Every structure is written in structure tokens, then in C-alpha cells.
GROMACS .gro file of C-alpha atoms in nm:
model
  317
    1MET     CA    1  34.574  16.314  18.559
    2GLU     CA    2  34.904  16.309  18.410
    3SER     CA    3  35.168  16.464  18.683
    4HIS     CA    4  35.203  16.870  18.676
    5PRO     CA    5  35.462  17.111  18.843
    6PHE     CA    6  35.201  17.269  19.043
    7ASP     CA    7  35.044  16.933  19.176
    8ASN     CA    8  35.077  16.865  19.586
    9THR     CA    9  34.973  16.604  19.830
   10PHE     CA   10  34.807  16.880  20.056
   11ARG     CA   11  34.476  16.755  20.254
   12ILE     CA   12  34.206  16.881  20.383
   13THR     CA   13  34.177  16.769  20.738
   14PRO     CA   14  33.849  16.739  20.948
   15GLU     CA   15  34.031  16.992  21.208
   16HIS     CA   16  34.096  17.236  20.916
   17LYS     CA   17  33.684  17.212  20.826
   18LEU     CA   18  33.602  17.239  21.171
   19GLN     CA   19  33.790  17.534  21.221
   20CYS     CA   20  33.687  17.702  20.917
   21GLN     CA   21  33.315  17.614  20.992
   22ARG     CA   22  33.406  17.740  21.347
   23ASP     CA   23  33.569  18.104  21.246
   24GLY     CA   24  33.537  18.172  20.863
   25PHE     CA   25  33.868  18.112  20.826
   26VAL     CA   26  34.171  17.848  20.811
   27LYS     CA   27  34.552  17.886  20.808
   28LEU     CA   28  34.654  17.601  20.527
   29GLU     CA   29  34.992  17.508  20.609
   30GLY     CA   30  35.238  17.454  20.269
   31PHE     CA   31  34.944  17.429  20.040
   32LEU     CA   32  35.108  17.580  19.761
   33ASN     CA   33  35.443  17.406  19.615
   34PRO     CA   34  35.759  17.571  19.557
   35ASN     CA   35  35.670  17.597  19.166
   36VAL     CA   36  35.314  17.789  19.221
   37VAL     CA   37  35.477  18.016  19.458
   38GLU     CA   38  35.760  18.097  19.192
   39MET     CA   39  35.485  18.165  18.920
   40LEU     CA   40  35.272  18.368  19.194
   41ARG     CA   41  35.567  18.571  19.306
   42ASP     CA   42  35.663  18.641  18.911
   43ARG     CA   43  35.319  18.666  18.803
   44THR     CA   44  35.226  18.974  19.096
   45GLU     CA   45  35.576  19.118  19.022
   46ARG     CA   46  35.471  19.195  18.667
   47GLU     CA   47  35.077  19.318  18.731
   48MET     CA   48  35.201  19.568  19.002
   49THR     CA   49  35.550  19.717  18.736
   50GLY     CA   50  35.441  20.077  18.623
   51VAL     CA   51  35.090  20.039  18.811
   52ALA     CA   52  34.988  20.428  18.921
   53ARG     CA   53  35.100  20.473  19.307
   54ASN     CA   54  34.848  20.700  19.397
   55SER     CA   55  34.554  20.476  19.418
   56ALA     CA   56  34.763  20.214  19.634
   57THR     CA   57  34.861  20.553  19.824
   58SER     CA   58  34.568  20.582  19.942
   59MET     CA   59  34.534  20.280  20.072
   60ASN     CA   60  34.809  20.312  20.273
   61LEU     CA   61  34.966  20.052  20.061
   62SER     CA   62  35.271  20.049  19.878
   63ARG     CA   63  35.169  19.896  19.514
   64THR     CA   64  34.878  19.739  19.430
   65GLN     CA   65  34.651  19.562  19.140
   66LEU     CA   66  34.304  19.523  19.174
   67ASP     CA   67  34.253  19.246  18.920
   68PHE     CA   68  34.535  19.113  18.665
   69ARG     CA   69  34.529  19.160  18.310
   70SER     CA   70  34.784  18.913  18.192
   71ASP     CA   71  34.727  18.562  18.073
   72ARG     CA   72  34.547  18.313  18.328
   73ASN     CA   73  34.642  17.990  18.189
   74ASP     CA   74  34.908  17.905  18.519
   75VAL     CA   75  34.596  18.021  18.747
   76TYR     CA   76  34.357  17.779  18.552
   77GLU     CA   77  34.655  17.511  18.548
   78LEU     CA   78  34.665  17.540  18.948
   79MET     CA   79  34.271  17.563  18.985
   80ALA     CA   80  34.261  17.225  18.794
   81ARG     CA   81  34.507  17.010  19.006
   82PRO     CA   82  34.295  16.790  19.223
   83TYR     CA   83  34.421  16.860  19.580
   84PHE     CA   84  34.357  17.235  19.527
   85ARG     CA   85  33.993  17.184  19.353
   86GLN     CA   86  33.937  16.931  19.671
   87ALA     CA   87  34.052  17.182  19.914
   88LEU     CA   88  33.864  17.459  19.861
   89THR     CA   89  33.512  17.316  19.773
   90GLU     CA   90  33.517  17.107  20.099
   91LEU     CA   91  33.615  17.409  20.320
   92ALA     CA   92  33.355  17.637  20.120
   93GLU     CA   93  33.120  17.391  20.126
   94HIS     CA   94  33.017  17.535  19.758
   95ASP     CA   95  33.119  17.465  19.388
   96LEU     CA   96  33.318  17.829  19.370
   97PHE     CA   97  33.401  18.036  19.072
   98LEU     CA   98  33.741  18.297  19.039
   99THR     CA   99  33.644  18.627  19.004
  100PHE     CA  100  33.955  18.814  19.046
  101GLU     CA  101  34.279  18.853  19.141
  102ASN     CA  102  34.463  19.076  19.384
  103CYS     CA  103  34.770  19.136  19.499
  104PHE     CA  104  34.923  19.407  19.746
  105GLU     CA  105  35.241  19.537  19.862
  106ILE     CA  106  35.376  19.737  20.185
  107GLU     CA  107  35.695  19.897  20.260
  108GLN     CA  108  35.897  19.828  20.569
  109ASN     CA  109  35.801  20.118  20.839
  110VAL     CA  110  35.617  20.341  20.554
  111HIS     CA  111  35.259  20.210  20.489
  112GLU     CA  112  34.990  20.044  20.732
  113GLY     CA  113  34.792  19.883  20.483
  114LEU     CA  114  34.423  19.851  20.549
  115PRO     CA  115  34.267  19.904  20.862
  116TRP     CA  116  34.022  19.661  20.989
  117HIS     CA  117  33.745  19.595  20.705
  118VAL     CA  118  33.550  19.325  20.529
  119ASP     CA  119  33.600  19.366  20.158
  120VAL     CA  120  33.253  19.515  20.026
  121GLN     CA  121  33.404  19.611  19.758
  122SER     CA  122  33.584  19.300  19.643
  123PHE     CA  123  33.219  19.109  19.670
  124GLY     CA  124  33.003  19.373  19.603
  125TYR     CA  125  32.850  19.254  19.272
  126HIS     CA  126  32.668  18.961  19.398
  127PHE     CA  127  32.393  18.898  19.653
  128ALA     CA  128  32.473  19.009  20.008
  129GLU     CA  129  32.379  18.662  20.134
  130GLU     CA  130  32.569  18.440  19.883
  131TYR     CA  131  32.868  18.282  20.042
  132ALA     CA  132  33.230  18.418  19.885
  133CYS     CA  133  33.585  18.359  19.999
  134THR     CA  134  33.938  18.465  19.958
  135VAL     CA  135  34.271  18.283  19.949
  136TRP     CA  136  34.520  18.510  20.078
  137ALA     CA  137  34.901  18.385  20.001
  138PRO     CA  138  35.171  18.566  20.151
  139LEU     CA  139  35.493  18.594  19.880
  140GLN     CA  140  35.735  18.652  20.157
  141PRO     CA  141  35.764  18.491  20.500
  142VAL     CA  142  35.556  18.668  20.824
  143ASP     CA  143  35.728  18.606  21.116
  144THR     CA  144  35.475  18.749  21.426
  145GLN     CA  145  35.768  18.799  21.659
  146GLY     CA  146  35.970  18.945  21.429
  147GLN     CA  147  35.870  19.197  21.131
  148ARG     CA  148  35.517  19.055  21.090
  149GLY     CA  149  35.372  19.268  20.813
  150GLY     CA  150  35.105  19.007  20.747
  151MET     CA  151  34.747  19.008  20.838
  152ALA     CA  152  34.527  18.985  21.149
  153TYR     CA  153  34.157  18.842  21.142
  154VAL     CA  154  33.915  18.821  21.431
  155PRO     CA  155  33.648  18.496  21.476
  156ARG     CA  156  33.312  18.520  21.294
  157HIS     CA  157  33.159  18.336  21.613
  158VAL     CA  158  33.369  18.661  21.798
  159ILE     CA  159  33.186  18.934  21.551
  160SER     CA  160  33.089  18.916  21.194
  161GLY     CA  161  33.120  19.139  20.937
  162GLU     CA  162  32.773  19.028  20.751
  163PHE     CA  163  32.553  19.314  20.841
  164CYS     CA  164  32.809  19.522  20.610
  165PHE     CA  165  32.701  19.384  20.297
  166GLU     CA  166  32.335  19.467  20.354
  167GLN     CA  167  32.214  19.644  20.614
  168LEU     CA  168  32.520  19.914  20.622
  169GLU     CA  169  32.586  19.966  20.293
  170ARG     CA  170  32.221  20.034  20.215
  171ALA     CA  171  32.189  20.321  20.547
  172LEU     CA  172  32.530  20.441  20.415
  173VAL     CA  173  32.404  20.515  20.078
  174SER     CA  174  32.008  20.635  20.247
  175THR     CA  175  32.228  20.878  20.490
  176LEU     CA  176  32.441  21.051  20.209
  177ARG     CA  177  32.200  21.094  19.959
  178ALA     CA  178  31.992  21.261  20.248
  179LYS     CA  179  32.232  21.480  20.372
  180GLU     CA  180  32.284  21.577  19.987
  181ALA     CA  181  31.908  21.651  19.940
  182ALA     CA  182  31.918  21.865  20.231
  183GLY     CA  183  32.207  22.087  20.079
  184ILE     CA  184  32.495  21.940  20.233
  185ARG     CA  185  32.771  21.877  20.061
  186THR     CA  186  32.960  21.551  20.146
  187SER     CA  187  33.299  21.410  20.043
  188PRO     CA  188  33.475  21.101  19.969
  189LYS     CA  189  33.651  21.120  20.283
  190GLU     CA  190  33.323  21.123  20.451
  191TYR     CA  191  33.227  20.826  20.270
  192TYR     CA  192  33.516  20.621  20.335
  193GLY     CA  193  33.513  20.754  20.683
  194MET     CA  194  33.167  20.576  20.729
  195ARG     CA  195  33.282  20.259  20.584
  196PHE     CA  196  33.586  20.159  20.706
  197GLY     CA  197  33.476  20.375  21.054
  198ILE     CA  198  33.246  20.123  21.133
  199PHE     CA  199  33.498  19.922  21.279
  200ASN     CA  200  33.779  20.129  21.324
  201THR     CA  201  33.668  20.303  21.642
  202PRO     CA  202  33.787  20.296  21.967
  203PRO     CA  203  33.569  20.090  22.138
  204LEU     CA  204  33.499  19.819  21.848
  205ASP     CA  205  33.941  19.843  21.767
  206THR     CA  206  33.981  19.744  22.154
  207ILE     CA  207  33.760  19.443  22.052
  208LEU     CA  208  33.890  19.312  21.789
  209GLU     CA  209  34.247  19.334  21.897
  210THR     CA  210  34.154  19.154  22.168
  211HIS     CA  211  34.059  18.846  22.022
  212GLN     CA  212  34.224  18.907  21.663
  213VAL     CA  213  34.411  18.608  21.498
  214GLU     CA  214  34.787  18.639  21.385
  215ASP     CA  215  34.958  18.379  21.221
  216ASP     CA  216  35.306  18.320  21.126
  217PHE     CA  217  35.335  18.240  20.709
  218GLN     CA  218  35.585  18.086  20.496
  219PRO     CA  219  35.571  18.117  20.106
  220GLY     CA  220  35.356  17.830  20.032
  221ASP     CA  221  35.105  17.874  20.330
  222VAL     CA  222  34.776  18.027  20.259
  223LEU     CA  223  34.487  18.157  20.482
  224VAL     CA  224  34.162  18.075  20.351
  225PHE     CA  225  33.866  18.298  20.494
  226ASN     CA  226  33.510  18.379  20.418
  227LYS     CA  227  33.382  18.768  20.273
  228TRP     CA  228  33.222  18.760  20.651
  229VAL     CA  229  33.538  18.745  20.845
  230VAL     CA  230  33.657  19.111  21.022
  231HIS     CA  231  34.053  19.162  20.911
  232ARG     CA  232  34.313  19.430  20.868
  233SER     CA  233  34.695  19.470  20.750
  234ILE     CA  234  35.024  19.439  20.986
  235MET     CA  235  35.251  19.677  20.942
  236LEU     CA  236  35.616  19.554  20.836
  237LYS     CA  237  35.869  19.657  21.107
  238GLU     CA  238  36.234  19.708  21.078
  239GLY     CA  239  36.447  19.411  20.952
  240GLU     CA  240  36.567  19.225  20.656
  241LEU     CA  241  36.277  19.292  20.374
  242PRO     CA  242  36.220  19.593  20.260
  243ARG     CA  243  35.858  19.547  20.135
  244CYS     CA  244  35.633  19.225  20.114
  245ALA     CA  245  35.372  19.117  19.874
  246ALA     CA  246  35.069  18.901  19.896
  247TYR     CA  247  34.849  18.749  19.634
  248VAL     CA  248  34.492  18.703  19.619
  249MET     CA  249  34.220  18.483  19.461
  250ARG     CA  250  33.857  18.601  19.506
  251PHE     CA  251  33.548  18.322  19.459
  252VAL     CA  252  33.209  18.307  19.510
  253ASP     CA  253  32.945  18.060  19.518
  254ALA     CA  254  32.917  17.942  19.180
  255ASP     CA  255  32.558  17.966  19.171
  256ALA     CA  256  32.615  18.337  19.243
  257ARG     CA  257  32.425  18.595  19.093
  258TYR     CA  258  32.488  18.969  18.982
  259ASP     CA  259  32.345  19.190  19.193
  260LEU     CA  260  32.251  19.536  18.978
  261GLN     CA  261  32.137  19.733  19.295
  262ARG     CA  262  32.437  19.667  19.531
  263THR     CA  263  32.624  19.739  19.242
  264GLN     CA  264  32.459  20.082  19.206
  265MET     CA  265  32.506  20.126  19.572
  266LEU     CA  266  32.896  20.104  19.474
  267GLU     CA  267  32.895  20.316  19.249
  268LEU     CA  268  32.766  20.616  19.449
  269PRO     CA  269  33.083  20.793  19.513
  270ALA     CA  270  33.140  20.842  19.143
  271GLU     CA  271  32.748  20.939  19.128
  272LEU     CA  272  32.807  21.212  19.376
  273TYR     CA  273  33.196  21.339  19.350
  274GLY     CA  274  33.273  21.228  18.962
  275LYS     CA  275  33.251  21.598  18.854
  276GLY     CA  276  33.443  21.848  18.866
  277PRO     CA  277  33.828  22.049  18.892
  278PHE     CA  278  33.895  21.729  19.130
  279PRO     CA  279  33.670  21.420  19.023
  280TYR     CA  280  33.652  21.111  19.202
  281LYS     CA  281  33.803  20.817  19.042
  282HIS     CA  282  33.709  20.492  19.133
  283VAL     CA  283  33.996  20.211  19.243
  284THR     CA  284  33.837  19.983  19.049
  285ARG     CA  285  33.541  19.970  18.832
  286GLN     CA  286  33.513  19.547  18.795
  287HIS     CA  287  33.145  19.581  18.949
  288ILE     CA  288  32.995  19.781  18.684
  289GLU     CA  289  33.205  19.681  18.431
  290ILE     CA  290  33.030  19.342  18.455
  291ALA     CA  291  32.711  19.535  18.344
  292GLU     CA  292  32.833  19.708  18.106
  293ALA     CA  293  32.956  19.398  17.936
  294GLY     CA  294  32.578  19.238  17.944
  295ALA     CA  295  32.493  19.078  18.228
  296ALA     CA  296  32.113  19.157  18.389
  297ASP     CA  297  32.072  19.188  18.731
  298GLY     CA  298  31.999  18.835  18.897
  299ASP     CA  299  32.171  18.667  18.612
  300LEU     CA  300  32.456  18.355  18.733
  301LEU     CA  301  32.797  18.505  18.711
  302THR     CA  302  32.949  18.190  18.562
  303GLU     CA  303  32.694  18.278  18.240
  304CYS     CA  304  32.850  18.671  18.234
  305ALA     CA  305  33.049  18.756  17.944
  306TYR     CA  306  33.249  19.029  18.146
  307PHE     CA  307  33.437  18.666  18.264
  308GLU     CA  308  33.656  18.472  17.999
  309ASN     CA  309  33.706  18.112  18.047
  310ARG     CA  310  33.429  18.050  18.250
  311ASP     CA  311  33.429  17.685  18.253
  312ARG     CA  312  33.838  17.727  18.386
  313ARG     CA  313  33.722  17.958  18.639
  314THR     CA  314  33.501  17.699  18.797
  315ILE     CA  315  33.607  17.421  19.054
  316ARG     CA  316  33.342  17.167  19.133
  317ARG     CA  317  33.324  16.928  19.419
   0.00000   0.00000   0.00000
């Protein structure tokens, strides 16, 4: 293969693989070269320019974009690099399929970002037991002894968020439906309070903070973590950076299948609160848009028409 500006000599080590298997996450230092970092900065800023801030504010962010709409050729070129494909598939031990790109930004001393959570919304459209992972790439330095502004994450062997993708979501939906059937009106605030509150009660928050990991990052470093890792944002404190942003890639197992039932559970707030003078609106409809594009329950995501360039989205071992 001819050389490319996105090439890198990075290689996965046995220590990387061991940590990823044990903890569910691993920091990859120097994974992206400066050309890639600059491309992602430009791409992220372009996507966030002009976006509505109301949904970002509700997530305690200054700006966010939950799926990129611009041309993905540069991203596909990055995914085609041998080092990138080798690293991610060795860590995941699966062939992978890119579903969505996201980005998040927080402002100094203003936005706390997301509390403790797992990415049920981001991975709510495929079967709960199927593998998925995130590549998180901060676009400014993260100094844990200075401004901070990165993320904290808890090893999966300490506490796993696996139950959130199946038991908790079903229990949440059945609880709200039972209350509504009994004539007890619920609200989006109650819905999200139940979803996020499970990890953010004082006792569990203490446990998570005691075991949390928070790393320093330079642009080009990334964190790879599976969907069961509990994590949260860290506020950007006083200092040189007025704001900081991160670019995110979401991958699922290349054999992952569309789960219409779980998708419909994610639609509950729109069903219950989507009418009236102040109707609820999802921050993203990605999960249901896959079905609207023709996907049926059990279809391979790699064959769903919603995703363009499906071959280029797939990386194999």
C-alpha cells in the first residue's frame, strides 16, 4: 500500500491488550499523527459551527453534534490505514463497523459535561449482548493536575454497566408505563433522572470516584473503551484553554444486528412526552432512523441502507 499522510507506526502491545481485556479500556499514546489531529479538529469545528445550543445545554455541554453530516472520505482513509485497522480489531477481537461520529465541547468553569453513565443511547439500536466500543480523541491537551477537562472511567472488573443495556432499560420503560397507566403523569426529567441517577446516587458515586481512572492526554492520544465501561466528563477548570473538545467514533461488531425492540424502548420519551404545548424532542433520532430507512428487526447493520459506504465503514482483522 502506498504511503499516506495519515499513516502511523503505532503498534498494539501485549500490555495494551491485557489492560483492555481486564479494564474494558486502554489509552493509546500517539495513536493519531498530527495530520489526523488537524483533520479531526477542522472536521469537528465545521460540524459544531451553527449547531443549536439548546440540546447541548441540556446535556451540560457548550456544543455537541451527535452524528456528522459532512463527507467522510478523510475518516474512511484513516480507517483504511493498516495500523488503525490492526489496533482496533486486535483490541476488540472483533471485526468492526463504524456507525456514528460524535463530538462534544465544554467551556471553562461553565459546563460539567455528562455525569456517570454508559452509552445506552449511542448503542441502543443493536442487541444488548453484542460488542461495541468507542474511540475518544481529545483535541486539546488534558492535564489532570492542571485544567483537567477530560474524562474519568472505572475499570469494568470493578463495576460494569452491562445491566443498563438490558435489565435497567426494560425496568425503566415498564415502570414509566405502569405509572402512566395508573394515571400518574411522568416527565422527561423523571425519565432521565432514572436513567442517569442509577450511577449518580451518593453511595455509588463514592464507589465510582474511589476507583476512577483519569489520564493525561496530548492531541493524538486516544482512549478506546467498550460500551460497558462507566464513565463521565471532567469539568475544565481555570487556565489557558477557554474550552476543550473531543472527537468520538462509535463502532459495533461487524456481525451486530438491528434490535427493533430496544430501539422502541429508546423512543418512549417521544411517545409519552412528544405532544402538547412544549413537546419533547430527542437530541438524536439515529436509532429509529435506521428503521425508517428500511431496516427490519434482526438485520445486519452492515447491510442497513441507512449507512452509506458500508464497505468503507467496515474494518476486518
